[in-house]
mmCIF file of C-alpha atoms in Angstrom:
data_model
loop_
_atom_site.group_PDB
_atom_site.id
_atom_site.type_symbol
_atom_site.label_atom_id
_atom_site.label_comp_id
_atom_site.label_asym_id
_atom_site.label_seq_id
_atom_site.Cartn_x
_atom_site.Cartn_y
_atom_site.Cartn_z
ATOM 1 C CA MET A 274 29.963 -26.938 -7.084
ATOM 2 C CA GLN A 275 27.450 -24.494 -5.683
ATOM 3 C CA HIS A 276 23.771 -24.562 -4.681
ATOM 4 C CA VAL A 277 21.612 -21.658 -5.877
ATOM 5 C CA PHE A 278 18.249 -20.781 -4.326
ATOM 6 C CA VAL A 279 15.731 -19.649 -6.967
ATOM 7 C CA TYR A 280 12.331 -18.050 -6.455
ATOM 8 C CA GLY A 281 11.159 -16.674 -9.818
ATOM 9 C CA SER A 282 11.573 -17.521 -13.489
ATOM 10 C CA LEU A 283 14.402 -19.955 -12.676
ATOM 11 C CA LEU A 284 11.892 -22.130 -10.783
ATOM 12 C CA PHE A 285 10.913 -23.439 -14.201
ATOM 13 C CA PRO A 286 13.273 -26.197 -15.396
ATOM 14 C CA GLU A 287 12.702 -25.152 -18.997
ATOM 15 C CA ILE A 288 14.457 -21.873 -18.210
ATOM 16 C CA ALA A 289 17.162 -22.949 -15.731
ATOM 17 C CA GLU A 290 18.138 -26.073 -17.654
ATOM 18 C CA GLY A 291 17.820 -24.263 -20.975
ATOM 19 C CA LEU A 292 20.289 -21.624 -19.820
ATOM 20 C CA CYS A 293 22.719 -24.066 -18.192
ATOM 21 C CA GLN A 294 22.266 -26.561 -21.035
ATOM 22 C CA CYS A 295 22.217 -29.488 -18.631
ATOM 23 C CA SER A 296 19.899 -31.387 -16.351
ATOM 24 C CA ILE A 297 19.733 -29.873 -12.847
ATOM 25 C CA GLN A 298 18.732 -31.626 -9.644
ATOM 26 C CA THR A 299 16.487 -29.533 -7.414
ATOM 27 C CA GLU A 300 15.144 -29.589 -3.898
ATOM 28 C CA GLU A 301 12.321 -27.604 -2.313
ATOM 29 C CA ALA A 302 13.674 -24.942 0.047
ATOM 30 C CA VAL A 303 12.662 -21.929 2.131
ATOM 31 C CA LEU A 304 14.668 -18.742 2.641
ATOM 32 C CA LYS A 305 13.849 -17.016 5.916
ATOM 33 C CA ASP A 306 13.985 -13.262 6.571
ATOM 34 C CA TYR A 307 13.502 -12.362 2.904
ATOM 35 C CA LYS A 308 10.392 -11.294 1.033
ATOM 36 C CA ARG A 309 9.561 -11.813 -2.663
ATOM 37 C CA LEU A 310 7.890 -8.935 -4.499
ATOM 38 C CA ALA A 311 6.865 -8.281 -8.083
ATOM 39 C CA VAL A 312 9.114 -5.870 -9.988
ATOM 40 C CA SER A 313 7.151 -2.893 -11.358
ATOM 41 C CA GLY A 314 6.443 -3.249 -15.076
ATOM 42 C CA ALA A 315 8.202 -6.623 -15.300
ATOM 43 C CA ASP A 316 7.171 -10.279 -15.334
ATOM 44 C CA TYR A 317 9.858 -11.366 -12.862
ATOM 45 C CA PRO A 318 10.268 -10.939 -9.086
ATOM 46 C CA ALA A 319 12.897 -9.723 -6.677
ATOM 47 C CA ILE A 320 13.682 -10.541 -3.090
ATOM 48 C CA ILE A 321 14.681 -8.150 -0.340
ATOM 49 C CA GLU A 322 15.651 -8.730 3.252
ATOM 50 C CA GLN A 323 12.700 -8.522 5.635
ATOM 51 C CA ASN A 324 12.566 -9.985 9.114
ATOM 52 C CA ASN A 325 9.828 -12.502 9.895
ATOM 53 C CA SER A 326 9.182 -13.201 6.221
ATOM 54 C CA LYS A 327 10.018 -16.197 4.079
ATOM 55 C CA VAL A 328 10.332 -17.101 0.429
ATOM 56 C CA GLU A 329 9.479 -20.553 -0.844
ATOM 57 C CA GLY A 330 11.533 -21.740 -3.769
ATOM 58 C CA LYS A 331 13.945 -24.396 -4.959
ATOM 59 C CA LEU A 332 17.600 -25.134 -4.667
ATOM 60 C CA LEU A 333 19.420 -25.770 -7.901
ATOM 61 C CA LEU A 334 21.933 -28.321 -6.632
ATOM 62 C CA ASN A 335 25.637 -28.623 -7.430
ATOM 63 C CA LEU A 336 25.937 -26.065 -10.203
ATOM 64 C CA ASP A 337 29.317 -25.814 -11.887
ATOM 65 C CA GLN A 338 31.134 -22.542 -12.549
ATOM 66 C CA HIS A 339 29.817 -22.216 -16.106
ATOM 67 C CA SER A 340 26.198 -22.633 -14.954
ATOM 68 C CA LEU A 341 26.701 -20.043 -12.219
ATOM 69 C CA GLU A 342 28.179 -17.615 -14.753
ATOM 70 C CA ILE A 343 25.323 -18.001 -17.241
ATOM 71 C CA LEU A 344 22.678 -17.580 -14.515
ATOM 72 C CA THR A 345 24.458 -14.451 -13.265
ATOM 73 C CA PHE A 346 24.558 -13.114 -16.828
ATOM 74 C CA PHE A 347 20.829 -13.893 -17.222
ATOM 75 C CA GLU A 348 19.914 -12.109 -13.974
ATOM 76 C CA GLY A 349 21.869 -9.013 -14.952
ATOM 77 C CA ASP A 350 23.059 -5.965 -13.062
ATOM 78 C CA GLU A 351 19.868 -5.559 -11.025
ATOM 79 C CA TYR A 352 20.863 -8.465 -8.774
ATOM 80 C CA ASP A 353 23.699 -9.266 -6.376
ATOM 81 C CA LEU A 354 24.748 -12.831 -5.689
ATOM 82 C CA THR A 355 24.392 -13.258 -1.913
ATOM 83 C CA ALA A 356 25.405 -16.163 0.331
ATOM 84 C CA VAL A 357 22.515 -17.392 2.515
ATOM 85 C CA GLU A 358 21.344 -20.395 4.478
ATOM 86 C CA VAL A 359 18.123 -22.032 3.301
ATOM 87 C CA GLN A 360 15.966 -24.619 5.005
ATOM 88 C CA THR A 361 15.211 -27.943 3.328
ATOM 89 C CA LYS A 362 13.663 -31.184 4.540
ATOM 90 C CA LYS A 363 17.231 -32.278 5.315
ATOM 91 C CA GLY A 364 17.966 -29.152 7.394
ATOM 92 C CA GLY A 365 19.922 -25.980 6.714
ATOM 93 C CA MET A 366 22.074 -25.705 3.586
ATOM 94 C CA GLN A 367 24.409 -23.003 2.313
ATOM 95 C CA ALA A 368 23.440 -21.477 -1.023
ATOM 96 C CA LEU A 369 23.713 -18.411 -3.195
ATOM 97 C CA VAL A 370 20.697 -16.295 -4.115
ATOM 98 C CA PHE A 371 20.119 -13.361 -6.457
ATOM 99 C CA THR A 372 19.031 -10.383 -4.316
ATOM 100 C CA TRP A 373 17.596 -7.111 -5.624
ATOM 101 C CA LYS A 374 19.934 -4.077 -5.805
ATOM 102 C CA PRO A 375 18.054 -1.053 -7.233
ATOM 103 C CA GLY A 376 15.848 -0.282 -4.228
ATOM 104 C CA LEU A 377 12.228 -0.389 -3.177
ATOM 105 C CA ASN A 378 11.049 2.263 -5.674
ATOM 106 C CA TYR A 379 11.080 -0.376 -8.420
ATOM 107 C CA LEU A 380 9.105 -2.979 -6.480
ATOM 108 C CA GLU A 381 5.395 -3.515 -6.054
ATOM 109 C CA THR A 382 3.862 -4.115 -2.622
ATOM 110 C CA PHE A 383 2.561 -7.539 -3.661
ATOM 111 C CA ASP A 384 4.118 -10.930 -4.384
ATOM 112 C CA TRP A 385 5.031 -12.150 -7.856
ATOM 113 C CA ASP A 386 2.467 -14.513 -9.386
ATOM 114 C CA LYS A 387 4.077 -17.800 -10.476
ATOM 115 C CA GLN A 388 0.927 -19.066 -12.197
ATOM 116 C CA GLN A 389 0.523 -15.860 -14.193
ATOM 117 C CA PHE A 390 4.168 -16.098 -15.280
ATOM 118 C CA LYS A 391 3.654 -19.712 -16.349
ATOM 119 C CA THR A 392 0.582 -18.824 -18.394
ATOM 120 C CA LYS A 393 1.653 -15.517 -19.913
ATOM 121 C CA SER A 394 5.465 -15.424 -20.000
ATOM 122 C CA LEU A 395 6.950 -18.929 -19.900
ATOM 123 C CA PRO A 396 6.591 -19.670 -23.640
ATOM 124 C CA PHE A 397 8.246 -16.335 -24.482
ATOM 125 C CA TYR A 398 11.149 -17.089 -22.125
ATOM 126 C CA VAL A 399 11.637 -20.603 -23.501
ATOM 127 C CA ASN A 400 11.381 -19.580 -27.170
ATOM 128 C CA GLU A 401 12.966 -16.119 -27.102
ATOM 129 C CA VAL A 402 14.705 -15.088 -23.872
ATOM 130 C CA VAL A 403 16.729 -18.266 -23.238
ATOM 131 C CA PRO A 404 18.107 -18.575 -26.810
ATOM 132 C CA GLU A 405 18.838 -14.824 -27.007
ATOM 133 C CA THR A 406 20.561 -14.888 -23.606
ATOM 134 C CA LEU A 407 22.736 -17.821 -24.644
ATOM 135 C CA GLU A 408 23.674 -16.119 -27.906
ATOM 136 C CA GLU A 409 24.494 -12.855 -26.139
ATOM 137 C CA TYR A 410 26.452 -14.680 -23.413
ATOM 138 C CA ASN A 411 28.488 -16.648 -25.941
ATOM 139 C CA THR A 412 29.454 -13.533 -27.910
ATOM 140 C CA SER A 413 30.021 -11.131 -24.994
ATOM 141 C CA GLU A 414 33.245 -10.008 -23.395
ATOM 142 C CA ARG A 415 32.971 -11.262 -19.832
ATOM 143 C CA THR A 416 35.108 -10.992 -16.776
ATOM 144 C CA PRO A 417 35.394 -14.423 -15.195
ATOM 145 C CA PHE A 418 34.541 -14.847 -11.517
#
């Protein structure tokens, strides 16, 4: 079982639970020395390492291997799965987080807007992206972890 720190579209239970096809316990968390930025031309964010910054998000608690695989498939090749320590009300906890790979050229200089995503993109993700991702995942040739 693994904890995963999320900071973008997976903050919304409709997306995370829809992909994992199960109920997920969450806990508020903060990741220090990272910064969240909007991805150019996209409705999702990325995080990069940056000293003296922090990203507020949630921990998806105790995910099984299948859930971790589907979330990794959903995030795609633009992200690496990185081990980090996050801060919660209970103290520090080990977790995995999806960090941005392609470089700064693809990122804006401003933070991703959660409220704008909720208003403009969430219905599309719930009705289109999640079902299409599940279908593609279930029919793809994958290399297990």
